[in-house]
Amino acid sequence: MTVYDYKLIENKWQKKWEATEIYKFDKEDIENKLYCLEMFSYPSGANLHVGHWYNYGLTDSWARMKRMQGYNVFHPQGFDAFGLPAENYAIKTGIHPKDSTYKNIETMENQLKSMGATFDWDYEVVTCNPEYYKWTQWIFLKLYENGLAYRKNAPVNWCPSCKTVLANEQVIDGSCERCKDVVTKRDLTQWFFKITEYAQELLDFLPQIDWPEKTKKIQNNWIGRSEGAEIEFNIDGSDLCFKVFTTRADTLYGVTYMVLAPESELVDKITCSEYQEKVNEYKEISQKQSDIERMSTVREKTGVFTGAYAINPVNGEKIPIWIADYVLANYGTGCVMAVPGHDERDFEFAMKYNLPIKRVIKGDASAEDQLPFTEYGQLVDSMDFSGQSSDDAKNNIVEKLKQQKKGELKVNFRLRDWLVSRQRYWGTPIPMIHCEKCGIVPVPEKDLPVELPYNVEFTPDGESPLAKSEEFSNVTCPKCGEKAKRDPDTLDTFVCSSWYFLRYPDNRNESEVFNKEWINKMLPVDKYVGGAEHAALHLLYARFFTKALRDMGYLDFDEPFLSLVHQGTILGPDGNRMSKSKGNTISPDTYINEYGSDVFRLYLAFGFAYTEGGPWNDDGIKAIAKFSNRIERIVEKFMSEKVNSGKSTLENEEKELNFVRHTAIKGVTEDAEKFQFNTSVARLMELVNALYKYDAIENKNLQVLEGTIKDLLLLLAPFAPHFAEEMWEQMGYNYSIFNQKWPQFDPNALVLDTVEIVIQINGKVKDKMEVPLDLAKNDVEKMALGNTRILQIIEDKKVVKVIFVPNKLMNIVVK
RNA sequence: GCCGAAGUGGUGGAAUUGGCAGACGCGCUGGACUCAAAAUCCAGUGUUGGUAACAACGUGCGGGUUCAAGUCCCGCCUUCGGCACCA
């Protein structure tokens, strides 16, 4: 027996596929287009890891199936090539990020090709190419023109170790996502994208898209819509007034003090001179605090009195104004009304500083004075509103305030605008110029791209590396022609990845970002596959970009990704996340060398529930090698016997084989569609087992055998593409198996003459009977009661009820 | 604290949505082939008791609904994700 030489075979078919351009996307056949996309990867130095294979290999299987089902599959690939790792690597080794990145890309391209995937490399996109980031910059300019990009001086997250500003999303539990160092605050002028403008729409479209419910929930929480009211308070003895946001307008009569965030601009305006020193001191302390300290919920609340008083608009009460850092400056108005009787945080604060506590909602009397009552209930001590329910009072109180122009219903979102400036080198330069005379001046479109200079000192010292490059920095103002400076920052890499899927179909376009008519045909993406870790960031930003570009008139669809799948994570054999430091990494290369790409892909398909993932395990892969050997043997045996055997009819055996054959067609088609690859492979194994059984019969029908082997190979092809192509050739069929039609199951083959019916007594299985299909209840009952075993059990008991499920089960209830 | 998801043999994992729990594999046991081994093939394999037929138990725990529950309802436990002073 010949042993399948996978290296030779894989090489042979990869070359042939490339030479015959079999996976090239057909631009003419747009009606059948199907855009299948995996999240592109970061070009890191090492070879592909198991996660890449799991994501790309198996999504490729899905794409191959779709192709065989007649779709014109658009399956591009590219690289998310800007970012910190290359820069950090450069700082460590002295190798320039550009050099290491392009070298890594080359390695990864070759590896991806050796996987045997259907990627059409003609459409490749690399985000660090000037041809690409020219358009990233262009989009920035458009966002700026439309008021969706703006500059703001704001306290930002500062990582002292990376020496850079971080987005909220890059701060995990108060620490830097990358280096785990504690993040502190710093005031800088930064560029923001106004994603909050789209908060409501980003929320509204979630129900319509075919995404995992969990992911939608995460986005839902992240956007954090909250319905409440904005209420205006006057300041006692002054013309000044300020607004607060509250979800509990019903507790307005219980307000006993007000709190401003220490960063609030109002603080200095209202603070009385005798309190100024204390207030300044407090502001300074809270400014210095790191997020990890400030966010800690165990920490005792602190604050200081400003000396000023506000007037409660509903009852004219004079209430003290404090500042405290438990109030966030960038949510709502940065000021809150404190109701210690009905809010835990306010209660804690009031207890500490001996502020009055008023109860205005009837709650549990016994718990009073010890705990705040935070539920809804009936109002008390609230003048005209006493006796109303919280729900009613909320509206009625705001209605009353509205008449006095002191309040209105208001929706707030937890979502913050997206901070995109990075004080880093290896990224897309921000196409803006700062002129002393003209202020902020956008780089004219004709001057794009603003190229990233090669020779730059990028060791981090807190200053943007680009600011240190004279050649880059110094520029003449496009408006007045005077000397000016370029913006020294680069864009967050999430900006690059927020629109790459829009560039793929038109990646060579030099005159526009993409052709509108064309991408309206090509998009949205039909199937998007990638890690769940991007649920809140990339996937939200990409949605925002799509909507913004739509409103600016560059495309016509609302959502970028119609259907989304997250692959699970393959863990180390010890059940932990793979990491070099834990020494539990699995290198695919070891297995590829021993078994080849197909067996490795098949094992990934079979060994895990795709969306779950799980710990790596060696044992399974040998079983897959065995399985593919079994297929090879049956093909060989068939070819050697083909010549000298006749044809006979063995109806029952044929029927049995046919049943398994069509069960497999149906099962693989339906399960692989849902990314349930493990059960798809299980159906193929069943089919192979049935083939062996049938093959062992003396008078087998060779035509039936051949037809079944043919279907087996077709069903196997997406999962083991090189192997299936090779077997296809050995069967004497024409190239290529991937140009064949996907098999259809025959419903008749799934209908058997007889079925097994389970006989239960009181819900417990007592016997099984083989009966003709669709046998009526009466007949089954007669048979069951004619069964001595059943008779014995029910002997002296009374039959109360008989439940019958056709072709499945009969339950006899006895007493 | 809040919001999600999950918990099934020794093991990876199935189960058409209320109808035979454990498909398909791995592992294990026995057998065939072999001088022998590997490979391959065949049979068995949830647990407990029994020589056996069979019986009882069994999908994290405790209740419930139902002729029938891994699946539905109520109350817990554990693990993993997400958010976290958002007023």
PDB file of N, CA and C in Angstrom, chain A residues 597-636:
ATOM      1  N   SER A 597      -1.096  19.559   6.316  1.00  0.00           N
ATOM      2  CA  SER A 597      -2.093  20.596   6.567  1.00  0.00           C
ATOM      3  C   SER A 597      -3.512  20.034   6.677  1.00  0.00           C
ATOM      4  N   ASP A 598      -3.828  19.082   5.811  1.00  0.00           N
ATOM      5  CA  ASP A 598      -5.200  18.562   5.786  1.00  0.00           C
ATOM      6  C   ASP A 598      -5.589  17.870   7.089  1.00  0.00           C
ATOM      7  N   VAL A 599      -4.700  17.007   7.561  1.00  0.00           N
ATOM      8  CA  VAL A 599      -5.002  16.273   8.786  1.00  0.00           C
ATOM      9  C   VAL A 599      -5.120  17.256   9.952  1.00  0.00           C
ATOM     10  N   PHE A 600      -4.257  18.247   9.958  1.00  0.00           N
ATOM     11  CA  PHE A 600      -4.306  19.242  11.026  1.00  0.00           C
ATOM     12  C   PHE A 600      -5.638  20.008  10.984  1.00  0.00           C
ATOM     13  N   ARG A 601      -6.027  20.413   9.807  1.00  0.00           N
ATOM     14  CA  ARG A 601      -7.293  21.129   9.664  1.00  0.00           C
ATOM     15  C   ARG A 601      -8.472  20.250  10.052  1.00  0.00           C
ATOM     16  N   LEU A 602      -8.431  18.998   9.605  1.00  0.00           N
ATOM     17  CA  LEU A 602      -9.509  18.068   9.940  1.00  0.00           C
ATOM     18  C   LEU A 602      -9.602  17.857  11.442  1.00  0.00           C
ATOM     19  N   TYR A 603      -8.453  17.792  12.075  1.00  0.00           N
ATOM     20  CA  TYR A 603      -8.481  17.584  13.519  1.00  0.00           C
ATOM     21  C   TYR A 603      -9.084  18.794  14.228  1.00  0.00           C
ATOM     22  N   LEU A 604      -8.691  19.995  13.788  1.00  0.00           N
ATOM     23  CA  LEU A 604      -9.264  21.203  14.386  1.00  0.00           C
ATOM     24  C   LEU A 604     -10.781  21.223  14.186  1.00  0.00           C
ATOM     25  N   ALA A 605     -11.203  20.704  13.034  1.00  0.00           N
ATOM     26  CA  ALA A 605     -12.635  20.669  12.751  1.00  0.00           C
ATOM     27  C   ALA A 605     -13.353  19.689  13.670  1.00  0.00           C
ATOM     28  N   PHE A 606     -12.713  18.549  13.897  1.00  0.00           N
ATOM     29  CA  PHE A 606     -13.389  17.450  14.586  1.00  0.00           C
ATOM     30  C   PHE A 606     -13.252  17.519  16.111  1.00  0.00           C
ATOM     31  N   GLY A 607     -12.132  17.994  16.579  1.00  0.00           N
ATOM     32  CA  GLY A 607     -11.799  17.857  18.000  1.00  0.00           C
ATOM     33  C   GLY A 607     -12.449  18.864  18.939  1.00  0.00           C
ATOM     34  N   PHE A 608     -13.041  19.912  18.389  1.00  0.00           N
ATOM     35  CA  PHE A 608     -13.570  20.973  19.251  1.00  0.00           C
ATOM     36  C   PHE A 608     -14.944  21.415  18.769  1.00  0.00           C
ATOM     37  N   ALA A 609     -15.727  21.937  19.671  1.00  0.00           N
ATOM     38  CA  ALA A 609     -16.923  22.661  19.258  1.00  0.00           C
ATOM     39  C   ALA A 609     -16.424  24.040  18.816  1.00  0.00           C
ATOM     40  N   TYR A 610     -16.667  24.419  17.555  1.00  0.00           N
ATOM     41  CA  TYR A 610     -15.960  25.556  16.970  1.00  0.00           C
ATOM     42  C   TYR A 610     -16.032  26.831  17.795  1.00  0.00           C
ATOM     43  N   THR A 611     -17.187  27.151  18.295  1.00  0.00           N
ATOM     44  CA  THR A 611     -17.300  28.419  19.004  1.00  0.00           C
ATOM     45  C   THR A 611     -16.846  28.321  20.459  1.00  0.00           C
ATOM     46  N   GLU A 612     -16.530  27.103  20.902  1.00  0.00           N
ATOM     47  CA  GLU A 612     -16.084  26.923  22.275  1.00  0.00           C
ATOM     48  C   GLU A 612     -14.564  26.856  22.386  1.00  0.00           C
ATOM     49  N   GLY A 613     -13.947  26.108  21.468  1.00  0.00           N
ATOM     50  CA  GLY A 613     -12.518  25.856  21.592  1.00  0.00           C
ATOM     51  C   GLY A 613     -12.270  24.903  22.753  1.00  0.00           C
ATOM     52  N   GLY A 614     -11.083  24.974  23.346  1.00  0.00           N
ATOM     53  CA  GLY A 614     -10.785  24.094  24.479  1.00  0.00           C
ATOM     54  C   GLY A 614      -9.322  23.727  24.498  1.00  0.00           C
ATOM     55  N   PRO A 615      -8.918  22.927  25.502  1.00  0.00           N
ATOM     56  CA  PRO A 615      -7.505  22.561  25.627  1.00  0.00           C
ATOM     57  C   PRO A 615      -7.043  21.666  24.479  1.00  0.00           C
ATOM     58  N   TRP A 616      -5.844  21.886  24.032  1.00  0.00           N
ATOM     59  CA  TRP A 616      -5.244  21.065  22.981  1.00  0.00           C
ATOM     60  C   TRP A 616      -5.023  19.651  23.505  1.00  0.00           C
ATOM     61  N   ASN A 617      -5.159  18.690  22.605  1.00  0.00           N
ATOM     62  CA  ASN A 617      -4.978  17.296  23.000  1.00  0.00           C
ATOM     63  C   ASN A 617      -4.421  16.529  21.803  1.00  0.00           C
ATOM     64  N   ASP A 618      -3.346  15.827  22.015  1.00  0.00           N
ATOM     65  CA  ASP A 618      -2.626  15.120  20.950  1.00  0.00           C
ATOM     66  C   ASP A 618      -3.342  13.895  20.393  1.00  0.00           C
ATOM     67  N   ASP A 619      -4.073  13.208  21.280  1.00  0.00           N
ATOM     68  CA  ASP A 619      -4.593  11.888  20.920  1.00  0.00           C
ATOM     69  C   ASP A 619      -5.467  11.919  19.675  1.00  0.00           C
ATOM     70  N   GLY A 620      -6.298  12.947  19.593  1.00  0.00           N
ATOM     71  CA  GLY A 620      -7.262  13.014  18.515  1.00  0.00           C
ATOM     72  C   GLY A 620      -6.641  13.067  17.138  1.00  0.00           C
ATOM     73  N   ILE A 621      -5.484  13.657  17.032  1.00  0.00           N
ATOM     74  CA  ILE A 621      -4.924  13.882  15.712  1.00  0.00           C
ATOM     75  C   ILE A 621      -4.516  12.565  15.047  1.00  0.00           C
ATOM     76  N   LYS A 622      -4.106  11.598  15.847  1.00  0.00           N
ATOM     77  CA  LYS A 622      -3.769  10.268  15.296  1.00  0.00           C
ATOM     78  C   LYS A 622      -5.016   9.616  14.716  1.00  0.00           C
ATOM     79  N   ALA A 623      -6.127   9.815  15.402  1.00  0.00           N
ATOM     80  CA  ALA A 623      -7.384   9.232  14.929  1.00  0.00           C
ATOM     81  C   ALA A 623      -7.757   9.798  13.565  1.00  0.00           C
ATOM     82  N   ILE A 624      -7.468  11.094  13.368  1.00  0.00           N
ATOM     83  CA  ILE A 624      -7.789  11.725  12.092  1.00  0.00           C
ATOM     84  C   ILE A 624      -6.879  11.188  10.990  1.00  0.00           C
ATOM     85  N   ALA A 625      -5.606  10.973  11.329  1.00  0.00           N
ATOM     86  CA  ALA A 625      -4.691  10.386  10.353  1.00  0.00           C
ATOM     87  C   ALA A 625      -5.205   9.012   9.929  1.00  0.00           C
ATOM     88  N   LYS A 626      -5.712   8.264  10.885  1.00  0.00           N
ATOM     89  CA  LYS A 626      -6.259   6.945  10.622  1.00  0.00           C
ATOM     90  C   LYS A 626      -7.472   7.043   9.694  1.00  0.00           C
ATOM     91  N   PHE A 627      -8.286   8.016   9.986  1.00  0.00           N
ATOM     92  CA  PHE A 627      -9.499   8.230   9.194  1.00  0.00           C
ATOM     93  C   PHE A 627      -9.155   8.531   7.742  1.00  0.00           C
ATOM     94  N   SER A 628      -8.149   9.375   7.533  1.00  0.00           N
ATOM     95  CA  SER A 628      -7.822   9.709   6.149  1.00  0.00           C
ATOM     96  C   SER A 628      -7.164   8.516   5.454  1.00  0.00           C
ATOM     97  N   ASN A 629      -6.432   7.696   6.213  1.00  0.00           N
ATOM     98  CA  ASN A 629      -5.875   6.469   5.620  1.00  0.00           C
ATOM     99  C   ASN A 629      -6.968   5.511   5.186  1.00  0.00           C
ATOM    100  N   ARG A 630      -8.017   5.469   5.986  1.00  0.00           N
ATOM    101  CA  ARG A 630      -9.139   4.584   5.646  1.00  0.00           C
ATOM    102  C   ARG A 630      -9.782   5.000   4.319  1.00  0.00           C
ATOM    103  N   ILE A 631      -9.865   6.296   4.124  1.00  0.00           N
ATOM    104  CA  ILE A 631     -10.447   6.789   2.869  1.00  0.00           C
ATOM    105  C   ILE A 631      -9.523   6.435   1.703  1.00  0.00           C
ATOM    106  N   GLU A 632      -8.238   6.633   1.923  1.00  0.00           N
ATOM    107  CA  GLU A 632      -7.284   6.341   0.864  1.00  0.00           C
ATOM    108  C   GLU A 632      -7.357   4.858   0.469  1.00  0.00           C
ATOM    109  N   ARG A 633      -7.463   3.997   1.477  1.00  0.00           N
ATOM    110  CA  ARG A 633      -7.510   2.557   1.195  1.00  0.00           C
ATOM    111  C   ARG A 633      -8.740   2.158   0.405  1.00  0.00           C
ATOM    112  N   ILE A 634      -9.867   2.771   0.761  1.00  0.00           N
ATOM    113  CA  ILE A 634     -11.078   2.336   0.059  1.00  0.00           C
ATOM    114  C   ILE A 634     -11.070   2.830  -1.387  1.00  0.00           C
ATOM    115  N   VAL A 635     -10.462   3.968  -1.611  1.00  0.00           N
ATOM    116  CA  VAL A 635     -10.327   4.453  -2.986  1.00  0.00           C
ATOM    117  C   VAL A 635      -9.426   3.506  -3.775  1.00  0.00           C
ATOM    118  N   GLU A 636      -8.304   3.130  -3.174  1.00  0.00           N
ATOM    119  CA  GLU A 636      -7.377   2.218  -3.857  1.00  0.00           C
ATOM    120  C   GLU A 636      -8.022   0.874  -4.166  1.00  0.00           C
TER     121      GLU A 636
END
